[in-house]
XYZ file of C-alpha atoms in Angstrom:
667
model
C -15.039 -5.412 24.993
C -12.144 -6.431 22.708
C -13.527 -9.917 22.182
C -16.970 -8.469 21.193
C -15.109 -6.015 18.812
C -13.423 -8.900 17.078
C -16.497 -11.010 16.790
C -18.491 -7.941 15.389
C -15.814 -7.275 12.822
C -15.694 -11.008 12.113
C -19.444 -10.930 11.474
C -19.131 -7.794 9.253
C -16.419 -9.679 7.206
C -18.832 -12.676 7.009
C -21.727 -10.470 5.573
C -19.282 -8.767 3.183
C -18.039 -12.160 1.832
C -21.496 -13.577 1.272
C -22.691 -10.528 -0.336
C -19.821 -10.067 -2.866
C -19.428 -13.748 -3.720
C -23.181 -14.065 -4.376
C -23.041 -10.909 -6.670
C -20.111 -12.198 -8.631
C -21.714 -15.549 -9.230
C -24.910 -13.717 -10.316
C -22.825 -11.778 -12.770
C -21.389 -14.895 -14.423
C -18.012 -15.164 -12.814
C -16.614 -18.756 -12.247
C -13.572 -20.361 -10.700
C -10.419 -18.147 -10.619
C -12.464 -15.271 -11.901
C -14.162 -14.901 -8.661
C -10.940 -14.660 -6.750
C -9.599 -11.978 -9.057
C -13.032 -10.063 -9.149
C -13.492 -10.269 -5.417
C -10.970 -7.619 -4.088
C -12.033 -4.767 -6.563
C -15.465 -5.675 -5.724
C -14.693 -5.610 -1.954
C -13.192 -2.073 -2.342
C -16.388 -0.970 -4.039
C -18.554 -2.437 -1.345
C -16.546 -0.693 1.475
C -16.379 2.544 -0.323
C -20.159 2.636 -1.219
C -21.306 1.894 2.389
C -18.830 4.336 3.904
C -19.738 6.982 1.497
C -23.506 6.573 1.935
C -23.177 6.715 5.702
C -21.004 9.866 5.462
C -23.696 11.671 3.936
C -25.660 11.724 7.208
C -22.644 11.630 9.430
C -23.548 8.144 10.653
C -20.363 6.267 9.965
C -20.362 3.878 12.846
C -20.073 0.282 13.311
C -23.658 -0.190 14.083
C -24.861 1.713 11.086
C -22.250 -0.218 8.953
C -23.776 -3.536 10.091
C -27.227 -2.201 9.324
C -26.192 -1.233 5.837
C -24.635 -4.667 5.271
C -27.784 -6.388 6.672
C -29.932 -4.500 4.044
C -27.754 -5.716 1.294
C -28.118 -9.311 2.681
C -31.801 -8.915 2.754
C -31.668 -7.926 -0.909
C -29.978 -11.115 -1.622
C -32.658 -13.230 0.022
C -35.189 -11.357 -1.869
C -33.456 -12.328 -5.087
C -32.845 -15.947 -4.783
C -34.818 -19.150 -4.719
C -33.836 -22.369 -3.207
C -32.255 -23.464 -6.310
C -30.357 -20.344 -6.783
C -28.922 -20.783 -3.276
C -27.735 -24.203 -4.151
C -26.080 -22.909 -7.309
C -24.338 -19.922 -5.698
C -23.027 -22.092 -2.860
C -21.827 -24.721 -5.225
C -19.754 -21.985 -7.152
C -18.222 -20.687 -3.878
C -17.394 -24.119 -2.853
C -15.896 -24.499 -6.187
C -13.452 -21.629 -5.408
C -12.119 -23.434 -2.473
C -11.785 -26.777 -4.351
C -10.041 -24.823 -7.283
C -7.545 -23.373 -4.816
C -6.855 -26.843 -3.200
C -6.408 -28.359 -6.647
C -3.929 -25.574 -7.789
C -1.939 -26.273 -4.621
C -1.784 -30.034 -5.053
C 1.865 -30.268 -6.182
C 3.664 -33.271 -7.745
C 6.305 -34.921 -5.844
C 9.162 -32.379 -6.411
C 11.997 -31.289 -4.233
C 12.224 -27.997 -5.799
C 8.449 -27.248 -5.605
C 8.377 -28.471 -1.923
C 11.409 -26.379 -1.005
C 9.954 -23.307 -2.666
C 6.586 -23.655 -1.007
C 8.087 -24.422 2.414
C 10.270 -21.400 2.281
C 7.368 -19.220 1.050
C 5.344 -20.375 3.973
C 8.162 -19.813 6.436
C 8.560 -16.087 5.282
C 4.818 -15.566 5.396
C 4.738 -16.899 8.957
C 7.680 -14.908 10.104
C 6.211 -11.728 8.400
C 2.871 -12.393 10.251
C 4.533 -12.792 13.571
C 6.438 -9.571 13.043
C 3.383 -7.627 12.148
C 1.686 -8.924 15.373
C 4.461 -7.506 17.573
C 5.347 -4.381 15.711
C 3.050 -1.464 16.234
C 2.687 1.441 13.902
C 6.057 3.050 13.736
C 6.879 4.099 10.289
C 7.059 7.954 9.580
C 4.394 8.141 6.919
C 2.116 5.845 8.677
C 2.237 8.058 11.700
C 1.797 11.190 9.754
C -1.303 10.289 7.789
C -1.810 6.485 6.736
C -2.860 5.328 10.187
C -4.235 8.659 11.661
C -6.677 9.584 8.595
C -9.088 6.669 9.165
C -9.164 7.628 12.949
C -10.327 11.046 12.003
C -12.924 9.672 9.734
C -14.305 7.487 12.630
C -14.002 10.483 14.985
C -16.044 12.551 12.507
C -18.313 9.682 11.325
C -17.491 10.616 7.689
C -14.937 9.787 5.166
C -15.548 13.290 3.371
C -12.512 15.621 2.816
C -11.736 17.955 5.795
C -9.409 21.012 6.053
C -6.186 19.916 7.039
C -2.658 21.387 6.978
C -1.417 18.027 5.761
C -3.025 17.508 2.245
C -1.826 13.758 2.454
C -5.081 13.241 4.682
C -7.274 14.012 1.608
C -5.181 13.438 -1.593
C -3.314 10.237 -0.644
C -5.635 8.759 2.064
C -8.385 7.123 0.042
C -8.975 3.423 -0.855
C -6.086 1.929 1.058
C -7.235 3.867 4.076
C -10.782 2.470 3.753
C -9.142 -0.970 4.198
C -7.448 0.169 7.391
C -10.686 2.092 8.462
C -12.753 -1.225 8.493
C -11.406 -3.128 11.437
C -10.802 0.038 13.330
C -14.453 1.168 12.949
C -15.236 -1.820 15.104
C -12.594 -0.830 17.684
C -10.494 -4.071 17.194
C -7.516 -2.286 18.269
C -4.308 -1.480 16.315
C -2.849 -4.881 16.288
C -5.813 -6.640 14.624
C -6.163 -3.610 12.084
C -2.433 -4.102 11.301
C -2.868 -7.820 10.735
C -6.069 -7.213 8.455
C -4.003 -4.859 6.271
C -1.030 -7.228 6.187
C -3.196 -9.676 4.455
C -2.273 -8.148 1.230
C 1.108 -10.100 1.433
C -0.417 -13.692 1.530
C -3.137 -12.734 -0.924
C -0.690 -11.375 -3.410
C 1.299 -14.522 -3.284
C -1.841 -16.664 -3.744
C -2.803 -14.367 -6.612
C 0.686 -14.637 -8.181
C 0.381 -18.447 -8.212
C -3.063 -18.543 -9.703
C -2.290 -15.710 -12.152
C 0.978 -17.496 -13.630
C -1.364 -20.269 -14.564
C -2.317 -18.167 -17.543
C 1.301 -18.742 -18.851
C 2.401 -22.081 -17.664
C 0.992 -25.267 -16.077
C 4.459 -26.160 -14.642
C 4.275 -26.160 -10.854
C 8.093 -25.762 -10.530
C 7.995 -22.411 -12.528
C 4.915 -21.172 -10.740
C 6.359 -22.172 -7.322
C 9.688 -20.222 -8.036
C 7.849 -17.216 -9.210
C 5.949 -17.095 -6.027
C 9.030 -17.371 -3.886
C 10.799 -14.700 -5.873
C 8.042 -12.325 -4.934
C 8.038 -13.495 -1.296
C 11.829 -13.391 -0.943
C 12.214 -9.789 -2.137
C 13.645 -7.833 0.706
C 11.763 -4.684 0.070
C 8.408 -6.410 -0.301
C 8.904 -8.170 3.054
C 9.967 -4.940 4.652
C 7.140 -2.678 3.325
C 4.350 -5.312 3.399
C 5.086 -6.400 6.996
C 5.984 -3.052 8.770
C 4.049 -0.344 7.022
C 0.596 0.698 5.629
C 2.201 1.641 2.384
C -0.625 1.731 -0.440
C 1.407 -0.343 -2.886
C 0.864 -3.554 -0.948
C -2.792 -3.518 -1.960
C -2.197 -1.723 -5.204
C 0.122 -4.737 -6.300
C -2.775 -7.245 -5.552
C -5.432 -5.034 -7.534
C -2.971 -4.756 -10.538
C -2.983 -8.711 -10.675
C -6.785 -8.496 -10.675
C -6.803 -5.883 -13.446
C -4.234 -7.782 -15.566
C -5.889 -11.075 -15.139
C -9.177 -9.661 -16.640
C -7.389 -7.920 -19.389
C -5.488 -10.925 -20.533
C -8.650 -13.073 -20.160
C -10.384 -10.478 -22.305
C -7.886 -10.412 -25.264
C -7.865 -14.296 -25.372
C -11.709 -14.568 -25.866
C -12.675 -15.156 -29.434
C -15.645 -12.805 -28.822
C -16.430 -10.167 -26.408
C -17.791 -11.168 -22.969
C -19.246 -8.045 -21.231
C -18.732 -9.114 -17.672
C -15.093 -9.624 -18.448
C -14.530 -6.255 -19.809
C -16.649 -4.619 -17.164
C -14.495 -6.402 -14.468
C -11.320 -5.123 -15.902
C -12.781 -1.624 -15.722
C -13.798 -2.164 -12.099
C -10.428 -3.230 -11.282
C -8.844 -0.250 -12.923
C -11.075 2.098 -11.039
C -9.958 0.362 -7.954
C -6.455 1.182 -8.811
C -7.094 4.717 -9.147
C -8.984 4.688 -5.707
C -5.919 3.239 -4.011
C -3.379 5.798 -5.291
C -3.726 8.597 -7.821
C -0.358 7.606 -9.541
C -1.973 4.453 -10.771
C -3.599 6.517 -13.402
C -0.584 5.577 -15.487
C -1.994 1.880 -15.806
C -4.823 3.365 -17.922
C -2.423 3.176 -20.772
C -2.307 -0.507 -20.806
C -5.958 -1.365 -21.929
C -5.969 1.832 -24.123
C -3.149 0.485 -26.256
C -3.933 -3.295 -26.179
C -7.735 -3.150 -26.847
C -7.274 -0.748 -29.821
C -5.836 -3.548 -31.827
C -8.403 -6.250 -30.797
C -11.547 -7.098 -32.596
C -14.799 -5.347 -31.407
C -12.511 -2.786 -29.950
C -15.220 -0.191 -29.660
C -17.506 -2.552 -27.483
C -14.694 -3.638 -25.360
C -13.483 -0.149 -24.621
C -17.119 0.934 -23.779
C -17.617 -1.845 -21.285
C -14.143 -1.210 -19.772
C -15.056 2.520 -19.444
C -18.412 1.548 -17.924
C -16.655 -0.296 -15.293
C -14.408 2.474 -14.404
C -17.196 4.892 -14.228
C -19.497 2.527 -12.282
C -16.672 2.176 -9.696
C -15.655 5.747 -9.512
C -19.343 6.812 -9.023
C -20.679 4.128 -6.503
C -17.444 3.735 -4.420
C -17.457 7.457 -3.699
C -14.228 8.194 -5.243
C -15.757 10.623 -7.738
C -17.237 12.649 -4.926
C -13.908 12.614 -3.001
C -12.150 13.880 -6.113
C -14.735 16.659 -6.489
C -14.246 17.633 -2.801
C -10.469 17.779 -3.273
C -11.017 20.056 -6.300
C -13.173 22.362 -4.109
C -10.663 22.295 -1.434
C -7.354 22.728 -3.456
C -8.473 23.648 -6.888
C -7.150 20.396 -8.141
C -7.800 16.607 -7.362
C -4.093 16.066 -6.648
C -3.743 19.005 -4.150
C -2.428 22.509 -4.311
C 0.354 23.220 -6.667
C 2.955 23.400 -3.923
C 1.886 19.996 -2.640
C 2.285 18.537 -6.200
C 5.754 20.088 -6.534
C 6.717 18.587 -3.179
C 6.364 15.163 -4.677
C 7.713 15.624 -8.164
C 11.388 16.277 -9.205
C 12.744 19.374 -10.708
C 11.675 19.034 -14.300
C 14.728 19.109 -16.665
C 16.291 16.921 -19.247
C 19.201 16.227 -16.991
C 16.807 15.112 -14.198
C 14.965 12.667 -16.558
C 18.191 11.194 -18.068
C 19.773 10.805 -14.535
C 16.628 9.121 -13.226
C 16.632 6.677 -16.100
C 20.274 5.796 -15.631
C 19.731 5.227 -11.984
C 16.973 2.834 -12.549
C 19.048 -0.209 -13.642
C 21.360 0.268 -10.608
C 18.195 0.266 -8.490
C 17.499 -3.365 -9.674
C 21.115 -4.445 -9.795
C 21.222 -6.226 -6.588
C 21.987 -9.879 -6.184
C 22.741 -12.201 -3.307
C 26.250 -11.870 -1.939
C 26.700 -13.867 1.174
C 30.088 -12.501 2.359
C 30.607 -8.750 3.348
C 34.116 -8.448 1.876
C 32.686 -9.624 -1.466
C 29.784 -7.211 -1.135
C 32.124 -4.328 -0.301
C 34.399 -5.064 -3.434
C 31.483 -5.489 -5.849
C 29.787 -2.347 -4.382
C 32.920 -0.301 -5.030
C 33.164 -1.607 -8.559
C 29.702 -1.034 -9.521
C 29.828 2.526 -7.903
C 32.553 3.486 -10.422
C 30.394 2.027 -13.376
C 27.408 4.232 -11.861
C 29.665 7.266 -11.656
C 30.861 6.522 -15.408
C 27.395 6.319 -16.757
C 26.311 9.549 -14.697
C 23.911 7.730 -12.247
C 25.681 9.811 -9.287
C 25.089 13.136 -11.043
C 23.938 15.515 -8.361
C 20.514 16.870 -9.141
C 19.099 20.271 -8.341
C 16.994 19.061 -5.366
C 20.032 17.075 -3.888
C 22.124 20.227 -3.439
C 19.389 21.481 -0.853
C 20.066 20.872 2.808
C 16.692 19.540 3.538
C 16.803 16.943 0.834
C 16.590 13.395 2.155
C 19.764 11.711 1.072
C 22.187 11.818 -1.794
C 22.302 9.008 -4.374
C 25.085 6.421 -4.373
C 25.049 2.661 -5.271
C 24.898 0.357 -2.471
C 25.034 -3.419 -2.356
C 24.682 -4.842 1.037
C 24.540 -8.413 2.394
C 21.675 -9.230 3.015
C 20.108 -7.341 0.200
C 17.666 -4.588 1.182
C 15.916 -3.676 -2.243
C 14.744 -6.164 -4.794
C 17.447 -8.823 -4.478
C 17.508 -11.618 -6.847
C 13.997 -10.685 -8.245
C 15.196 -7.249 -9.085
C 18.420 -8.666 -10.844
C 15.990 -11.019 -12.847
C 13.743 -8.155 -13.737
C 16.620 -6.194 -15.152
C 17.951 -9.200 -17.034
C 14.522 -9.888 -18.426
C 13.996 -6.250 -19.154
C 17.102 -6.243 -21.479
C 15.997 -9.684 -22.966
C 12.668 -8.437 -23.737
C 13.944 -5.151 -25.424
C 16.031 -7.312 -27.819
C 13.136 -9.449 -28.463
C 10.848 -6.651 -29.335
C 12.649 -6.408 -32.668
C 11.834 -9.854 -33.562
C 8.325 -10.249 -32.497
C 6.794 -9.044 -35.707
C 8.442 -11.887 -37.608
C 7.623 -14.671 -35.269
C 4.659 -16.760 -34.506
C 4.850 -16.598 -30.744
C 1.629 -17.571 -29.054
C 1.986 -14.775 -26.356
C 2.412 -11.692 -28.626
C -0.327 -9.868 -26.945
C 0.891 -10.884 -23.610
C 4.363 -9.449 -24.524
C 2.702 -6.342 -25.672
C 0.979 -5.815 -22.288
C 4.461 -6.501 -20.609
C 6.068 -3.918 -22.850
C 3.542 -1.278 -21.912
C 4.109 -1.956 -18.233
C 7.810 -1.675 -18.692
C 7.295 1.698 -20.396
C 4.964 2.917 -17.529
C 7.644 2.014 -15.104
C 10.104 4.307 -16.923
C 7.504 7.068 -17.074
C 7.060 6.616 -13.347
C 10.714 6.828 -12.653
C 11.063 10.150 -14.456
C 8.020 11.689 -12.551
C 8.935 10.802 -9.045
C 11.697 12.512 -7.039
C 14.621 10.598 -6.047
C 15.234 10.755 -2.310
C 17.241 7.940 -0.845
C 16.531 8.314 2.723
C 12.640 8.352 2.167
C 12.641 5.209 0.044
C 11.765 6.839 -3.194
C 11.392 5.791 -5.764
C 11.986 2.271 -4.698
C 8.651 1.887 -2.723
C 6.668 3.338 -5.627
C 7.857 0.410 -7.737
C 6.277 -2.175 -5.597
C 3.282 -2.670 -7.616
C 5.120 -2.750 -10.715
C 7.401 -5.377 -9.363
C 4.293 -7.460 -8.436
C 3.102 -7.062 -11.925
C 6.337 -7.822 -13.746
C 7.014 -10.706 -11.465
C 3.736 -12.260 -12.545
C 4.952 -12.283 -16.111
C 8.360 -13.964 -15.324
C 6.863 -17.488 -16.396
C 6.803 -16.089 -20.055
C 10.455 -16.102 -19.968
C 11.394 -18.757 -17.228
C 9.722 -21.389 -19.389
C 11.652 -20.395 -22.372
C 14.838 -19.895 -20.438
C 14.566 -23.332 -18.768
C 14.480 -25.065 -22.053
C 17.689 -23.349 -23.374
C 19.953 -23.265 -20.212
C 19.233 -26.869 -19.089
C 18.371 -28.521 -15.747
C 21.692 -28.008 -14.026
C 21.964 -24.213 -14.483
C 18.155 -23.888 -13.498
C 18.785 -25.912 -10.434
C 21.822 -23.579 -9.477
C 19.529 -20.588 -9.829
C 16.986 -22.313 -7.472
C 19.664 -23.070 -4.921
C 20.913 -19.460 -4.959
C 17.305 -18.344 -4.563
C 16.748 -20.673 -1.689
C 20.084 -19.766 0.065
C 19.075 -16.006 -0.354
C 15.641 -16.759 1.218
C 17.300 -18.564 4.008
C 19.381 -15.640 4.675
C 16.375 -13.371 4.608
C 14.519 -15.757 7.017
C 17.344 -15.877 9.310
C 17.626 -11.959 9.443
C 13.977 -11.724 10.243
C 13.981 -14.271 12.843
C 16.689 -12.091 14.381
C 14.358 -9.075 14.173
C 11.629 -11.031 15.791
C 13.708 -12.115 18.714
C 14.954 -8.668 19.178
C 11.472 -7.260 19.357
C 9.843 -10.192 21.189
C 12.638 -12.099 22.873
C 12.978 -10.177 26.132
C 10.862 -10.089 29.101
C 7.109 -9.131 28.800
C 7.768 -5.893 30.545
C 10.767 -4.833 28.347
C 8.524 -5.803 25.255
C 5.542 -3.527 26.417
C 7.931 -0.715 27.107
C 9.695 -1.039 23.626
C 6.211 -1.170 22.027
C 4.876 1.753 23.892
C 7.754 3.791 22.905
C 7.514 2.937 19.272
C 3.762 3.643 19.204
C 3.774 6.991 20.946
C 7.132 8.450 19.653
C 7.836 11.278 19.729
C 5.240 12.065 22.469
C 6.110 9.190 24.770
C 7.209 11.233 27.896
C 3.890 13.120 27.794
C 1.719 10.080 26.698
C 3.265 8.045 29.735
C 1.532 10.387 32.043
C -1.883 9.675 30.855
C -4.064 7.221 32.911
C -7.227 7.319 30.707
C -8.709 8.533 27.602
C -8.403 12.098 26.853
C -9.044 14.802 24.151
C -6.142 16.909 22.594
C -6.004 19.772 20.111
C -2.904 19.469 17.870
C -1.585 22.713 16.415
C 0.887 21.535 13.893
C 2.670 21.848 10.495
C 2.254 19.832 7.389
C 4.589 16.790 8.461
C 3.160 16.679 12.100
C 3.050 13.124 13.453
C -0.495 12.938 14.733
C -1.307 9.155 15.107
C 0.644 8.640 18.381
C -1.646 10.952 20.215
C -4.723 8.674 19.423
C -3.095 6.007 21.558
C -3.767 5.440 25.265
C -2.312 2.450 27.004
C -1.693 0.864 23.374
C -5.459 1.211 22.519
C -6.778 3.870 20.219
C -9.055 5.630 22.655
C -8.203 9.524 22.630
C -9.942 12.258 20.685
C -7.523 14.279 18.621
C -8.522 17.613 16.813
C -6.361 19.464 14.286
C -5.828 23.291 13.901
C -3.355 25.287 12.014
C -3.063 28.940 11.079
C -4.022 28.570 7.442
C -4.590 32.120 6.668
C -1.488 33.641 8.398
C -3.372 35.416 11.105
C -1.486 37.286 13.738
C -0.542 35.150 16.607
C -2.984 36.865 19.212
C -5.893 36.478 16.697
C -5.086 32.834 16.013
C -4.877 32.271 19.812
C -8.397 33.631 20.286
C -9.631 31.192 17.672
C -7.691 28.460 19.350
C -9.022 29.220 22.924
C -12.695 29.373 21.570
C -12.302 25.884 19.911
C -10.861 24.390 23.293
C -13.704 25.911 25.256
C -16.405 24.799 22.806
C -15.166 21.191 22.543
C -14.002 20.828 26.035
C -10.419 19.790 24.910
C -8.222 18.727 27.767
C -4.777 19.272 26.197
C -3.228 21.659 23.610
C -0.276 20.287 21.844
C 1.869 22.991 19.942
C 4.113 21.352 17.432
C 6.810 23.427 15.946
C 4.769 26.717 16.554
C 5.907 30.254 16.816
C 7.489 31.405 20.055
C 4.852 34.138 20.219
C 1.901 31.811 20.380
C 3.807 29.696 23.058
C 4.318 32.954 25.254
C 0.510 33.734 24.725
C -0.397 30.327 25.922
C 1.876 30.503 29.056
C 0.597 33.824 29.932
C -3.017 32.835 29.859
C -4.436 31.724 33.168
C -6.724 29.313 31.355
C -3.688 27.025 30.475
C -0.786 25.390 32.489
C 2.396 24.212 30.622
C 3.092 20.584 31.399
C 5.867 19.679 28.929
C 8.213 21.222 26.561
C 10.153 18.504 24.655
C 13.008 18.729 21.992
C 12.098 15.473 20.042
C 14.607 16.001 17.345
C 16.897 18.541 15.981
C 13.998 20.279 13.963
C 10.995 19.138 16.136
C 9.932 20.888 19.372
C 6.549 20.594 20.913
C 4.805 22.106 24.207
C 1.946 20.581 25.850
C -0.670 22.687 27.868
C -3.260 21.410 30.051
C -6.606 23.194 29.846
C -6.928 24.674 33.452
C -10.618 23.481 33.571
C -9.359 20.051 33.839
C -6.836 20.807 36.708
C -6.590 17.758 39.008
C -7.249 18.794 42.529
């Protein structure tokens, strides 16, 4: 069954690849353009099929394959033998181009950088294989929402106490939906989502060809991204949306830069930039800020009206045919706003004040100020010294939210060995940020060949600062650090603009020293992750299986261990209830999970009557009460139709009770 699922999913991938590549070639894309156009087009492809099938409630693997087959038939109806030859030659050309781009001259630096990058990717791949879904937000909505869609056979919005299911789970969740739709299992779905890491690294190498042809600088840039600790951590262990957002930002910027370099407008390039921008919005609502980049840049170009029209056409086309526009409309109907209720929006934004804005901006350089320190004693001394500097500049100012008991962490500067945030890449980002700011005052009086590219970089940096001000700062939840991942991918792609110039001024010895430090920091990161791999996978098969089960099913492990086969559950929870673990049965996604909450504040006895009716109508075997009122629990205990099986204090603030439907009592 598992092998058949993988074969079916592989066949679905083949159909998608063939259809998308043919469509791109027919539109006039060539070479690297096909690579960067492929991923926005793929998201459009998945979204359009999923949305179309949702209208009839037929989002199943068989229906998905039929829809793909219809598109392939349309291709065969469109082409002749000559066109087949041309399209295949262009697809073959992509593979040849990639091979040519990665044929490096004999250089120790290039070889070392490439070897380290491949080692990191391999270790990341192995860690993703052995690590189940374990991150809090993944269990709360990122991994569970696609399973609800599969269960209801529709991606349309649904009533949920957790608004993240509708507001945040959109384009990136479709990527995780695809393998799960074919029942490939969690491990295969995780690996498919993880592909954002190697694809982003490949994209970085191809993208930097816009600025330099020197393999050394391009290889170093690729390693800078691969060796960034926060990139490896989030891309490897989580389903964070920023992983795919970073790749799509590269696609968007590639077409934008290509567009402004063309002597005259080419509609398919402007249209592709719009498609990529629409894909960014589909991945995460906060990506709206990237819209500022083309609006500013294109207004100073020739034929600006035509360029902006084609860009807007691409955005609109993607929004309509991917289904994103419909999902936005459904959110407006549900919440009165595309971004959720007012309370939900306030939950993810800082308390607005001048003090807050200034404090966040002061903290931003310290968030990037992290560099390799290979000895704990030196790290502790530097951390203490930089903490004093942070205090002096006001970075440690206590904000309104941070005085609340429920707030996740109070800010203080930290420098650890090994690094845990942006490492050497972040330090370089900060240095180039300052260098770029000083250079802005000279650009008007210079004849720099990359003035417009520097302009794009400037707008990106401004966008980062705007984002920093608008996102709450909560250390223990990883914000705003993880929200900067896509920006980091984007600004890393621009590093060659400066590295080429810096290399000419500082000379080979200093540049070589920088590369040595980078390689040493990468080696340290590899060593640490090998340790993680050994700790996870290095014991006996029984110990590994037990640890994996506990990670996947926490906090319900004690209850889930008693289940022998697939079951159905009704989860009555609160906004931040972890629901993904309940789908698992013996490490496979098999259970049916329903959600219910007392949205209208009904009396407990009235709500219990609705709950009981739902259980009987849908033949639910278990009811899980997650942080529910004591009165509701007592009503369940007193009712002869339910048997209390588990009452578990999972954490200081989490208690849940599991009731068995008496109709399923085992005799």
